Amino acid sequence: MAAAGASGPSVGTEEDGGGGGPRMVYLFDRREKESELGERALQVAEHTDYAAFRASVCQTLGISPEEKFVITTTSRKEITCDNFDETVKDGVTLYLLQSVNQLLLTATKERIDFLPHYDTLVKSGMYEYYASEGQNPLPFALAELIDNSLSATSRNVGIRRIQIKLLFDETQGKPAVAVIDNGRGMTSKQLNNWAVYRLSKFTRQGDFESDHSGYVRPVPVPRSLNSDISYFGVGGKQAVFFVGQSARMISKPAESQDVHELVLSKEDFEKKEKNKEAIYSGYIRNRKVKTIKTLPLFYGSIVRFFLYGDHDGEVYATGGEVQIAMEPQALYDEVKTVPIAKLDRTVAEKTVRKYVEDEMARLPDRLSVTWPEGDELLPNEIRPAGTPIGALRIEILNKKGEAMQKLPGTSHGGSKKLLVELKVILHSSSGNKEIISHISQHGGKWPYWFKKMENIQKLGNYTLKLQVVLNESNADTYAGRPLPSKAIKFSVKEGKPEKFSFGLLDPPFRVGVPFNIPLEFQDEFGHTSQLITDIQPVLEASGLSLHYEEITKGPNCIIRGVTVKGPVNSCQGKNFNLKVILPGLKEDSQILKIRLLPGPPRHLKVKPDSEILVIENGTAFPFQVEVLDESDNITAQPKLIVHCKFSGAPNLPVYTVDCSSSGTSILTGSTIHVQNIKKDQTLKARIEIPSCKDVSPVEKTIKLLPSSHVARLQIFSVEGQKAIQIKHQDEVNWIAGDVMRNLIFQMYDEGEREINITSALAEKIKVNWTPEINKEHLLQGLLPDVQVPTSVKDMRYCQVSFQDDHVSLESAFTVRPLPDEAKHLKCELKGGKTVQMGQELQGEVVLIVTDQYGNQIPAFSPGCLSALSIAGVGLDNSNLKTTLQENTQSISVRGIKFIPGPPGNKDLCFTWREFSDFIRVQLISGPPAKLLLIDWPELKEPIPVINGRELQNPLTVQLCDQWDNPAPVPHVKINLIKANNLKLMPSNQQHKTDEKGRANLGVFIVVAPRGEHIMQVKAVYNKSTIEGPIIKLMILPDPEKPIRLNVKYDKDACFLAGGVFTDFMVSVISEDDSIIKNINPARISMKMWKLVSSMNRPPANAETFSCNKIKDNDKEDGCFYFRDKVIPNKVGTYCIQFGFMMDKTNVLSSEQVCLLSLYILINFTFFSYYFTLLHLKGENEDFANQHISGHYVSGVKGILVLAENSPGRDSTEYFIVFEPRLPSLSRTLEPYILPFMFYNDVKKQQQMAALTKEKDQLSKSIVMYRSLFDASKQLLDEIKCQVEEAKLKEAQLRNELKAHNIDIPVTQQIPHIEALLKRKMSEQEELKKKPRRSCTLPNYTKGSGDVLGKIAHLAQIEDDRAAMVISWHLASDMDCVVTLTTDAARRIYDETQGRQQVLPLDSIYKKTLPDWKRPLPHFRNGKLYFKPIGDPVFARDLLTFPDNIEHCETEHSTLDFSEDGDRIRSNGKFGGLQNKAPPMDKLRGMVFGAPVPKQCLILGEQIDLLQQYRSAVCKLGSVNEDLNGQLEYLHTPDMKKKKQELDEQEKSLKLIEQKLGMTPTRKCNDSLRHSTKVEMTDCPIPPKRMRRETTRQNR
C-alpha cells in the first residue's frame, strides 16, 4: 500500500553560518523546455563567493556570463551574495530559472538524507507501549495519518477538507490508502524533515527546517479537529509501514508553484542494503502543477489525422483530431484520439526518445538471485549428492534496477502479474527430465521465494533454470521479447564413503591359501564412491586366525592376501561369518559369509599304524588313508589319487584310491597272490600321492602266509566203477534228448590237499544248467543231471563255479548232441508256394530223413530214388525231375505242374519207403489274356441309347487268363477306344485295374450322331495290348433336345424404311426333326441390328423383340409368331436372328437373316430398274427423320431421252441425274448421278448382260473377301489393344508390389507368385492365430439388425495401457447393449425383466453431442494455441470400430486421463483410488479387445495385390498367345491363297468393267458411299407406327 498526505506543521530551522570546506551541489537547468533534462554536479571549492560560484555555473552549463538568469533553491529562494554561504551547502539542489516565479518546464529530482533522529533510541519504546495496550493498532495508524492533515489545515481560512480513499483498482497500481487534504503544504526541505525517523514536528530544530513554523500546539479537546496526535516523530512513518510497504508524499506549498513528491519504499530500503548503498538517502521529485482540466502528457506515434471542413488542394480547414498510438507500444497497446491543438510541436525528438527509452527500461530485464539461508549454488559447480540447494530469494529487475512484480503499462489493464518458474532439469542420455518444477508469485509483503531443495541425489549434469512467466498464460515472452531468465548449470557427483559392501569374490576359500576381498564403497544415497583416505581394516572370525597383506585405495579397493587358518572339521568345509570392520565409516562393519574349505595336502596318515602287517596269500589288505592339510584338516582336491605299490615278488597288484571328493578312503585292490608259496614271505608296501610331490610317502612291511582256501576244482563222470575226468573246456558227445547222470566234483587247496565239502562251501557252488540243486547231493560231491538238447544244432555249455571272498573258480564243458534213429520223411518247399496255371512251380521241393526230434539223418544212397513216389490231384507228371544231393543227403524235386482247371489249393504227397509227408501249393490263374465285361447285356445286338442320356449299366471289365479265370493283376491300364464323333461324359480317362484285376469305368452319358457306333475296351499289359469286346451302340435321337430353330417368312417381300416386317414363324426343332411343343413363349426372342462388315455376332445394343400372342387361326402347334415388327427408318442391310433360351447361360440361335431394306421400284417402259431411296443428308446433319416437302427432277446426262422407244447410242454409258428441289432448304443439294450402259443390239445386250452377271458375282465375292480381311484386321487390332491393356495392368500392379518391397522375377513368375502367396497366407494365418487381448464378456445375441451389441464388443484398442484405462472408465457401461431403436431396447428390457441395461441411439439428441472430429483444446484454427504438458490425445482416437462406425461414433466420453491411468473429471475432481485405473487383471475380462495386428492387414493387401498380379500375368500370357495365333493365322498358306484370289478377282473385275465401258465399280461404289441420300415417302406414317417410333426413341 501507499499513503499520501499533506505536510505537517512548520517549525524553525537551525541555520549554518559557515561556508567552509568543499561542497558538492547539483544543478538543474530549467530556463527553457529544450534544456538538458538531467542534473549537473558542481564542486564548489573552499572560500568561494557568489560571483565565483556563478561563473563556475556558467562554465559548467555552457552559459554566457552576460545572459540573465537566477539561481534558486528548490523552495524558490534566490541565491545572492548575502545568503550564498548559508544557503549553498554540501549536497544542495539548485535551479537555473529565467525568474524566481518561472514554472518548472520539466520535473527535477532533489537529493535528500533522512538519517533517524536520536529520539529514535530515547523514546522508541513509548509508542510501542502505547500502541500495544490491548487495543487494535489500525485505528491508531490511521489517526497518525489524519493528524498530519489536521496540522496542515489548522490555519485554513475556509473549509478544512480531509479525504481518506481506499484504492483497489489494480489498473491504477497496487491497492493503497490515500489521505488527501487542502492544507498549507510543505516545501522540499520540510518534506525532507518529515522523512527523518523519530523527529517530531515539535522537536525539529537546529539543522532541520520546521514544517510548521510558529505553530502552537492547541489544548487537547477530545473528539475535536483541534487535537494533535504526533509527538514522537514516528507516527506517520510507522503508520504507513504498518498499513503498507511504501509511502508516497505529494505536497505543494501554498506560496509556491512547485509540487514536491517523496517515495519511501521497503523494497527500495532492502535493495540499497543489498547493494551496500546509503539506505537513508533518496530523491524528492519537483515538478509543476498539473490541473485536472489539462490532458495528461502522452507520447506516441501519429496514426492518422481527422480534419474538419472542406479543403481545396493542399489547403485544409483548421481544426480536427489526431489518432495517436501510445509509445512504447510494448507497454501501451492503446490508440487515443486527441485534438490537433493538443499536439506539442515544440517537443524535442531527443526528449521523446529519452522518454521511450526510460519507459522501455521499465520492462523486466534481469533476475536478481540471492541465497538468504546460505547453500549458494555456483555456476558449473560440482556438488556431492544430497548437498542442499539453499532457499532462493528472487527479484525481477528492470534496466533501472527497480524490482517489479507485474508488467508496467496499460495495454494489459495492469493485470499482467509476473511469476517466477523454477525448474531443475536432469540431463541424461535418454533425454532431459524435469525433477523439480515450482512457480512462485510475489506476495506483496514478501518477494519471490523458493524453499531449500534437499532431494537432488541422482548423479549427472543438471540445470537450475529460473524463468519469468506471465500469470495467466505461463508465457515466457512478452511483446516479442523473452522475459528474463537465468540458468545455473551444475553437476552432482558421489559423496564421501559412508558405507561399503563386498564385491564379487573368487571362491573357493581354503585354509592357508591367500584370497582377496574386493570392497565397494557407497555414499549415503547408495552411489558408488571411492576410498581416498588411509584406513586399517579389522578382520574377525570365530575360531580362526586371519591376517592380510595390504588394502588398496582408489576406484578398485581390495584387501589383498587374506590368509585364514584353523579347524574346519570336514573336507566339505565349514561356514564362517567373516566380519570386516573399516573404522571411520558411518556404517563401518559388514559380515561376509564364507565357506572355508581345507587347504592343500601337506601329509598322509595311514592306518593301521603298525609297521609290520601279516596277511594270508590270496587276500587283499585294506589301508585307511587320510590326506591332511597344514591344520590337520582332512582335505580334498581334484585328481587326489593315492597309490600303494608292493615289492618283493613278481606280478603284485597296485592299489589306488581316489580321495578327490572326501580326502579319506580305504586303499585296497585285488588280492595279493604269490604263486607256489610254501612258506612265509616278506613284501614291502609304499603309499604315496604321485600328484602331490610335497606330501611324503609312507612305507609298510607285509608278512605273507600261504592260503588255506579252495584253490582248484575238478569234475568227473562215473561209468560203473570208473571215474573219467572232464577237463575244463572239454567237449562231450551224447545222444540227442538223453540225460547225462553220475557227475561228481572235488576241491583242493594250494597244497593239493582235498577239502571236505561243508554246508558253507556247498552254498557257494553254482551250476548253470539247472536253477535247483540238491544240497544233500552237493555235500556228497554229486552234481545235478544234465539234459542233452534234442537238436544236433544246439550245443549245451555246462559250468560249475565256486566263489567265496578269496577266490573264484570254475570248470566248464560242452555237450554236443548226436542224431538218433530214423523216424520221419520231411518235405520243404523252397522258392514260393504259388504256381500259375500252365506254368511250372518256380522253386523246388527238398526231401530229407530225420529222427524223432527232426535231426537229419544221412539215409539216402544213389539207388534209393526208385523208392520215391509223388501223387496229387491234377498233377502233371510229365516234367517231374528228382535229383539226389549227396553233399546235403537230400532229394530235390522240380518240374511240378498242374493240368488247367479251377484255381485253388493243391496237396502233394511224397512217399519214400515206409515214410511219407505232404505239402500244399496254391494254384492261381494264368497271365492276363482276355478282357471280359461284367454285368453287361449280350453283345449280339446293338444297345439302344438315346442321345445325351446315360447307359443303362456301368462299364466294368475284368482281366482273365486264356481259360477265362479272373486274373487279379492290379495297375493295368484300361483304355476305351471310340470314334471322334462319339462323345462320352465324363470324358474318356485312363483307368487302372484294382487288386482283383477289375476296372470300373463308370456310367457314361453318350452324345453322338444318330446311327450305330462302336467302342472297344483295351488293356496294356507288359507292353502288349489285350483286346476287349466290341460294344455296339445304337444312338437314337432325343425328341426333347432342341438343335436348331426353323424360321419361315415371305422371302419375296420388300422391306421399306419405316414399314412393317412380314410375319416370321419360328419353331424349335429337336434331334428327330420334330417340333418341340409346350415351350414357354418368353424363351423365344428376336434380335435385329444393322450389318457391319466386321461383326458377325449380335451387338450389345441389338434391338430385341418378343413373340406375339398366338391367334386362334394359327394352326401349327409349337410355332411362335413375330408380327408387325417395325422396319428401321435408316437405309441399310440388317440382320435378324431368333434365339431360344435353353437355360440361364446357353442360347440356341437361328441362322442370321440378312435383309437389304428400303428399296423402291422405278418402272420404265423400255426396261425395269431398281433405285435406292435417297437420303437427305447435310455435311454434319441427318435429315432422314425430317419431313421435307418437295419433289425430284430426274434426267439423263446425254442425248438419251427418258421415254418409250427412246433412240440412244449403242454401247454408250449414260448417267441418270437425280436433282432434288426442296424450297424449304436454304441451300442447294448436290444431285445424285447413277451410271448405266445403253445397247440397241439384242445379241450384244445379252453378251453384256452375261458380263454384267459375271461382274456382279465377282463384286459379291470381292466384298466377302474384303469382309474377311477387314474382320481379321479388326480382330488383330482388338487383340493388340488387349495386349497393351494387359501390359499396362501388369506394370501397374508390379509397381504397387514394389511399393510393398515385393520383387517378381522376369522368369518363372507364376511359381514364384504361388510360393509368395502360400508364404504370405501362412504368415497371415499365424498372425491371426497369435493370442491377443480379447473381451471375455459374453456378447448379447443379435436378434435383429437393430441390435448392435454390447459396448465392450463394439470397439477395439491396440495399446494395452489405453485399453486398461478406457475399459476401467467405461466399466459400468461395458455390459450395456446398444440398439438403433427404442423398440429394440424395450424388447431386450422386457426379455431380461429389466436386468440388462440398454442404450437406444435414436433417443440421443445428436445436435448436443460434441463434434467427433473437433481438435484438441490446444489447437485452434489449425495452429498450436499453447504447448500442453505431455502428449494429450482424445480417447476416441485410440478406438477402432470393426463394424457400424457411424453409429459407434455417436457416444463418447469427455473425461481426461493421464497415460498412467489418472482421471480428471469434468468438474475438476481428481486423485484418490476412485480416479486411479486398476491393473488389467482386476477388470475381470471386461476390457476392450485388441484389433488384428497391422501387419496382418498389410499382408492382406499384399495377398490381394499378388492375386491380382497373378491374374494379370495369366491374362497377359493368354492375350499374347491369342495375338501370336492370330498373326500365325494371317500368314497361313490358306490366308495367302485367299489374298491372291482377291487380287486376281479385282483384276478380272477391272477387265470386265473395261469391256462394259463403265465407270469402275470401286469408283461407282465410292460415289454411292459419299453421295447424298434422301428418304421420301408418298404416304403419311400411320399413327401406330408413329407410336412405335416414339417408344423406340425414348428407349
Tab-separated table of N, CA, C and O in Angstrom, residues 697-774:
chain	number	residue	atom	x	y	z
A	697	PRO	N	55.895	-89.920	1.220
A	697	PRO	CA	55.260	-91.240	1.153
A	697	PRO	C	55.385	-91.978	2.498
A	697	PRO	O	56.217	-91.658	3.340
A	698	VAL	N	54.529	-93.012	2.655
A	698	VAL	CA	54.515	-93.869	3.867
A	698	VAL	C	54.826	-95.298	3.429
A	698	VAL	O	54.215	-95.807	2.472
A	699	GLU	N	55.769	-96.014	4.129
A	699	GLU	CA	56.150	-97.381	3.780
A	699	GLU	C	55.757	-98.339	4.910
A	699	GLU	O	55.873	-97.995	6.095
A	700	LYS	N	55.267	-99.541	4.477
A	700	LYS	CA	54.858	-100.594	5.414
A	700	LYS	C	55.511	-101.927	4.990
A	700	LYS	O	55.716	-102.164	3.788
A	701	THR	N	55.760	-102.877	6.018
A	701	THR	CA	56.296	-104.224	5.764
A	701	THR	C	55.173	-105.225	5.918
A	701	THR	O	54.425	-105.196	6.905
A	702	ILE	N	55.018	-106.142	4.902
A	702	ILE	CA	53.922	-107.117	4.894
A	702	ILE	C	54.523	-108.526	4.954
A	702	ILE	O	55.398	-108.878	4.148
A	703	LYS	N	54.013	-109.347	5.909
A	703	LYS	CA	54.412	-110.763	6.046
A	703	LYS	C	53.297	-111.593	5.432
A	703	LYS	O	52.175	-111.616	5.928
A	704	LEU	N	53.591	-112.342	4.291
A	704	LEU	CA	52.604	-113.082	3.511
A	704	LEU	C	52.636	-114.559	3.909
A	704	LEU	O	53.672	-115.219	3.831
A	705	LEU	N	51.464	-115.141	4.338
A	705	LEU	CA	51.315	-116.540	4.727
A	705	LEU	C	50.619	-117.320	3.623
A	705	LEU	O	49.808	-116.757	2.887
A	706	PRO	N	50.916	-118.692	3.470
A	706	PRO	CA	50.216	-119.499	2.456
A	706	PRO	C	48.707	-119.509	2.742
A	706	PRO	O	48.270	-119.523	3.881
A	707	SER	N	47.886	-119.666	1.626
A	707	SER	CA	46.428	-119.618	1.741
A	707	SER	C	45.879	-120.995	2.055
A	707	SER	O	46.367	-122.014	1.554
A	708	SER	N	44.854	-121.090	2.875
A	708	SER	CA	44.165	-122.332	3.212
A	708	SER	C	42.801	-122.428	2.549
A	708	SER	O	41.993	-123.273	2.926
A	709	HIS	N	42.543	-121.632	1.601
A	709	HIS	CA	41.237	-121.630	0.933
A	709	HIS	C	41.272	-122.502	-0.311
A	709	HIS	O	42.319	-122.996	-0.730
A	710	VAL	N	40.096	-122.744	-0.899
A	710	VAL	CA	39.956	-123.571	-2.108
A	710	VAL	C	40.787	-122.958	-3.205
A	710	VAL	O	40.676	-121.758	-3.499
A	711	ALA	N	41.569	-123.847	-3.873
A	711	ALA	CA	42.451	-123.358	-4.932
A	711	ALA	C	42.191	-124.034	-6.264
A	711	ALA	O	42.572	-123.512	-7.312
A	712	ARG	N	41.512	-125.236	-6.272
A	712	ARG	CA	41.308	-125.957	-7.535
A	712	ARG	C	40.027	-126.767	-7.442
A	712	ARG	O	39.652	-127.249	-6.376
A	713	LEU	N	39.308	-126.905	-8.649
A	713	LEU	CA	38.037	-127.612	-8.735
A	713	LEU	C	38.117	-128.565	-9.928
A	713	LEU	O	38.488	-128.159	-11.036
A	714	GLN	N	37.692	-129.900	-9.726
A	714	GLN	CA	37.716	-130.898	-10.801
A	714	GLN	C	36.360	-131.583	-10.885
A	714	GLN	O	35.666	-131.760	-9.873
A	715	ILE	N	35.947	-131.991	-12.194
A	715	ILE	CA	34.672	-132.664	-12.465
A	715	ILE	C	34.999	-134.049	-13.053
A	715	ILE	O	35.849	-134.174	-13.938
A	716	PHE	N	34.187	-135.057	-12.600
A	716	PHE	CA	34.350	-136.427	-13.083
A	716	PHE	C	33.010	-136.980	-13.519
A	716	PHE	O	31.964	-136.612	-12.970
A	717	SER	N	33.050	-137.912	-14.556
A	717	SER	CA	31.868	-138.665	-14.989
A	717	SER	C	32.091	-140.133	-14.603
A	717	SER	O	33.071	-140.748	-15.043
A	718	VAL	N	31.170	-140.694	-13.808
A	718	VAL	CA	31.328	-142.061	-13.282
A	718	VAL	C	30.540	-143.014	-14.179
A	718	VAL	O	29.331	-142.825	-14.376
A	719	GLU	N	31.232	-143.990	-14.751
A	719	GLU	CA	30.617	-145.062	-15.542
A	719	GLU	C	30.969	-146.384	-14.873
A	719	GLU	O	32.103	-146.848	-14.996
A	720	GLY	N	29.998	-146.890	-14.184
A	720	GLY	CA	30.254	-148.127	-13.423
A	720	GLY	C	31.136	-147.810	-12.234
A	720	GLY	O	30.819	-146.994	-11.389
A	721	GLN	N	32.325	-148.481	-12.209
A	721	GLN	CA	33.253	-148.260	-11.115
A	721	GLN	C	34.398	-147.333	-11.525
A	721	GLN	O	35.326	-147.120	-10.740
A	722	LYS	N	34.273	-146.751	-12.704
A	722	LYS	CA	35.361	-145.939	-13.245
A	722	LYS	C	34.925	-144.484	-13.307
A	722	LYS	O	33.825	-144.171	-13.766
A	723	ALA	N	35.802	-143.598	-12.849
A	723	ALA	CA	35.539	-142.155	-12.901
A	723	ALA	C	36.438	-141.527	-13.960
A	723	ALA	O	37.661	-141.638	-13.872
A	724	ILE	N	35.826	-140.890	-14.950
A	724	ILE	CA	36.560	-140.243	-16.058
A	724	ILE	C	36.537	-138.720	-15.809
A	724	ILE	O	35.478	-138.109	-15.616
A	725	GLN	N	37.743	-138.118	-15.785
A	725	GLN	CA	37.831	-136.677	-15.527
A	725	GLN	C	37.404	-135.897	-16.771
A	725	GLN	O	37.807	-136.188	-17.890
A	726	ILE	N	36.578	-134.921	-16.532
A	726	ILE	CA	36.179	-133.978	-17.596
A	726	ILE	C	36.959	-132.691	-17.342
A	726	ILE	O	36.718	-131.977	-16.353
A	727	LYS	N	37.898	-132.425	-18.233
A	727	LYS	CA	38.732	-131.252	-18.054
A	727	LYS	C	37.980	-129.967	-18.450
A	727	LYS	O	36.936	-129.993	-19.093
A	728	HIS	N	38.599	-128.901	-18.027
A	728	HIS	CA	37.995	-127.598	-18.317
A	728	HIS	C	37.955	-127.355	-19.825
A	728	HIS	O	38.931	-127.576	-20.532
A	729	GLN	N	36.821	-127.003	-20.329
A	729	GLN	CA	36.535	-126.682	-21.734
A	729	GLN	C	36.566	-127.931	-22.630
A	729	GLN	O	36.729	-127.817	-23.846
A	730	ASP	N	36.363	-129.131	-22.059
A	730	ASP	CA	36.239	-130.328	-22.872
A	730	ASP	C	34.893	-130.352	-23.583
A	730	ASP	O	33.921	-129.697	-23.160
A	731	GLU	N	34.807	-131.147	-24.738
A	731	GLU	CA	33.558	-131.315	-25.478
A	731	GLU	C	33.138	-132.780	-25.331
A	731	GLU	O	33.882	-133.695	-25.678
A	732	VAL	N	31.904	-132.993	-24.898
A	732	VAL	CA	31.376	-134.337	-24.622
A	732	VAL	C	30.257	-134.630	-25.612
A	732	VAL	O	29.311	-133.835	-25.722
A	733	ASN	N	30.341	-135.749	-26.423
A	733	ASN	CA	29.291	-136.144	-27.367
A	733	ASN	C	28.286	-137.029	-26.634
A	733	ASN	O	28.670	-137.980	-25.923
A	734	TRP	N	26.988	-136.804	-26.884
A	734	TRP	CA	25.920	-137.540	-26.208
A	734	TRP	C	24.704	-137.600	-27.110
A	734	TRP	O	24.504	-136.724	-27.969
A	735	ILE	N	23.887	-138.680	-27.000
A	735	ILE	CA	22.689	-138.850	-27.830
A	735	ILE	C	21.715	-137.736	-27.538
A	735	ILE	O	21.452	-137.391	-26.373
A	736	ALA	N	21.164	-137.191	-28.657
A	736	ALA	CA	20.224	-136.085	-28.513
A	736	ALA	C	19.020	-136.526	-27.712
A	736	ALA	O	18.471	-137.614	-27.921
A	737	GLY	N	18.604	-135.678	-26.768
A	737	GLY	CA	17.427	-135.945	-25.950
A	737	GLY	C	17.693	-136.828	-24.759
A	737	GLY	O	16.790	-137.025	-23.943
A	738	ASP	N	18.919	-137.373	-24.609
A	738	ASP	CA	19.253	-138.243	-23.486
A	738	ASP	C	19.658	-137.404	-22.271
A	738	ASP	O	19.731	-136.167	-22.356
A	739	VAL	N	19.960	-138.053	-21.101
A	739	VAL	CA	20.325	-137.370	-19.855
A	739	VAL	C	21.683	-137.886	-19.421
A	739	VAL	O	21.910	-139.097	-19.363
A	740	MET	N	22.594	-136.912	-19.080
A	740	MET	CA	23.904	-137.278	-18.520
A	740	MET	C	23.756	-137.397	-17.004
A	740	MET	O	23.366	-136.434	-16.330
A	741	ARG	N	24.101	-138.579	-16.434
A	741	ARG	CA	23.985	-138.809	-14.998
A	741	ARG	C	25.358	-139.105	-14.400
A	741	ARG	O	26.335	-139.252	-15.111
A	742	ASN	N	25.412	-139.239	-13.041
A	742	ASN	CA	26.607	-139.647	-12.304
A	742	ASN	C	27.775	-138.691	-12.542
A	742	ASN	O	28.886	-139.103	-12.886
A	743	LEU	N	27.540	-137.378	-12.378
A	743	LEU	CA	28.604	-136.382	-12.447
A	743	LEU	C	28.991	-135.996	-11.019
A	743	LEU	O	28.116	-135.695	-10.176
A	744	ILE	N	30.339	-136.028	-10.681
A	744	ILE	CA	30.806	-135.672	-9.344
A	744	ILE	C	31.869	-134.596	-9.473
A	744	ILE	O	32.352	-134.289	-10.590
A	745	PHE	N	32.231	-133.931	-8.312
A	745	PHE	CA	33.273	-132.889	-8.314
A	745	PHE	C	34.093	-133.040	-7.035
A	745	PHE	O	33.627	-133.589	-6.032
A	746	GLN	N	35.356	-132.483	-7.053
A	746	GLN	CA	36.249	-132.453	-5.904
A	746	GLN	C	36.980	-131.124	-5.895
A	746	GLN	O	37.253	-130.534	-6.947
A	747	MET	N	37.361	-130.583	-4.608
A	747	MET	CA	38.052	-129.294	-4.450
A	747	MET	C	39.324	-129.506	-3.622
A	747	MET	O	39.346	-130.301	-2.693
A	748	TYR	N	40.412	-128.668	-3.953
A	748	TYR	CA	41.727	-128.791	-3.328
A	748	TYR	C	42.227	-127.386	-2.981
A	748	TYR	O	41.857	-126.385	-3.624
A	749	ASP	N	43.133	-127.284	-1.912
A	749	ASP	CA	43.760	-126.006	-1.573
A	749	ASP	C	45.085	-125.901	-2.304
A	749	ASP	O	45.381	-126.697	-3.194
A	750	GLU	N	45.943	-124.818	-1.907
A	750	GLU	CA	47.203	-124.606	-2.621
A	750	GLU	C	48.184	-125.764	-2.419
A	750	GLU	O	49.052	-125.995	-3.262
A	751	GLY	N	48.041	-126.532	-1.310
A	751	GLY	CA	48.955	-127.653	-1.065
A	751	GLY	C	48.431	-128.946	-1.657
A	751	GLY	O	48.902	-130.010	-1.227
A	752	GLU	N	47.478	-128.872	-2.577
A	752	GLU	CA	46.884	-130.030	-3.245
A	752	GLU	C	46.213	-130.955	-2.235
A	752	GLU	O	46.074	-132.149	-2.476
A	753	ARG	N	45.749	-130.448	-1.165
A	753	ARG	CA	45.022	-131.234	-0.186
A	753	ARG	C	43.534	-131.097	-0.474
A	753	ARG	O	43.044	-129.988	-0.740
A	754	GLU	N	42.836	-132.261	-0.459
A	754	GLU	CA	41.401	-132.236	-0.734
A	754	GLU	C	40.695	-131.582	0.445
A	754	GLU	O	40.987	-131.843	1.612
A	755	ILE	N	39.721	-130.815	0.086
A	755	ILE	CA	38.963	-130.055	1.089
A	755	ILE	C	37.614	-130.718	1.252
A	755	ILE	O	36.906	-130.998	0.267
A	756	ASN	N	37.255	-131.017	2.499
A	756	ASN	CA	35.941	-131.569	2.778
A	756	ASN	C	34.863	-130.518	2.500
A	756	ASN	O	35.003	-129.335	2.856
A	757	ILE	N	33.805	-131.027	1.864
A	757	ILE	CA	32.728	-130.121	1.481
A	757	ILE	C	31.812	-129.929	2.671
A	757	ILE	O	31.245	-130.910	3.197
A	758	THR	N	31.717	-128.694	3.097
A	758	THR	CA	30.822	-128.336	4.201
A	758	THR	C	29.609	-127.635	3.651
A	758	THR	O	29.526	-127.276	2.458
A	759	SER	N	28.658	-127.438	4.543
A	759	SER	CA	27.440	-126.712	4.114
A	759	SER	C	27.782	-125.314	3.640
A	759	SER	O	27.187	-124.792	2.670
A	760	ALA	N	28.759	-124.675	4.322
A	760	ALA	CA	29.144	-123.323	3.910
A	760	ALA	C	29.745	-123.333	2.521
A	760	ALA	O	29.483	-122.447	1.695
A	761	LEU	N	30.593	-124.383	2.262
A	761	LEU	CA	31.183	-124.457	0.926
A	761	LEU	C	30.134	-124.828	-0.121
A	761	LEU	O	30.167	-124.355	-1.261
A	762	ALA	N	29.195	-125.696	0.258
A	762	ALA	CA	28.170	-126.116	-0.708
A	762	ALA	C	27.286	-124.948	-1.139
A	762	ALA	O	26.795	-124.908	-2.271
A	763	GLU	N	27.095	-124.018	-0.220
A	763	GLU	CA	26.282	-122.851	-0.562
A	763	GLU	C	26.921	-122.017	-1.664
A	763	GLU	O	26.249	-121.280	-2.383
A	764	LYS	N	28.225	-122.143	-1.834
A	764	LYS	CA	28.947	-121.298	-2.778
A	764	LYS	C	29.196	-121.989	-4.100
A	764	LYS	O	29.921	-121.478	-4.946
A	765	ILE	N	28.649	-123.223	-4.270
A	765	ILE	CA	28.807	-123.953	-5.522
A	765	ILE	C	27.572	-123.716	-6.383
A	765	ILE	O	26.429	-123.877	-5.928
A	766	LYS	N	27.785	-123.290	-7.671
A	766	LYS	CA	26.698	-122.990	-8.596
A	766	LYS	C	26.918	-123.759	-9.882
A	766	LYS	O	28.060	-124.007	-10.284
A	767	VAL	N	25.789	-124.192	-10.516
A	767	VAL	CA	25.822	-124.775	-11.855
A	767	VAL	C	24.884	-123.964	-12.730
A	767	VAL	O	23.925	-123.345	-12.249
A	768	ASN	N	25.110	-123.960	-14.053
A	768	ASN	CA	24.327	-123.108	-14.938
A	768	ASN	C	23.239	-123.846	-15.695
A	768	ASN	O	22.521	-123.239	-16.471
A	769	TRP	N	23.131	-125.216	-15.521
A	769	TRP	CA	22.125	-125.925	-16.341
A	769	TRP	C	20.832	-126.192	-15.605
A	769	TRP	O	19.888	-126.722	-16.201
A	770	THR	N	20.786	-125.867	-14.305
A	770	THR	CA	19.535	-126.043	-13.584
A	770	THR	C	19.500	-125.037	-12.441
A	770	THR	O	20.519	-124.763	-11.796
A	771	PRO	N	18.342	-124.452	-12.171
A	771	PRO	CA	18.274	-123.476	-11.072
A	771	PRO	C	18.189	-124.146	-9.699
A	771	PRO	O	18.498	-123.515	-8.695
A	772	GLU	N	17.755	-125.410	-9.647
A	772	GLU	CA	17.585	-126.079	-8.360
A	772	GLU	C	18.670	-127.153	-8.188
A	772	GLU	O	18.871	-127.981	-9.076
A	773	ILE	N	19.344	-127.075	-7.019
A	773	ILE	CA	20.424	-128.038	-6.706
A	773	ILE	C	20.095	-128.711	-5.371
A	773	ILE	O	19.720	-128.033	-4.412
A	774	ASN	N	20.236	-130.014	-5.356
A	774	ASN	CA	20.031	-130.784	-4.116
A	774	ASN	C	21.281	-130.639	-3.252
A	774	ASN	O	22.356	-131.115	-3.602
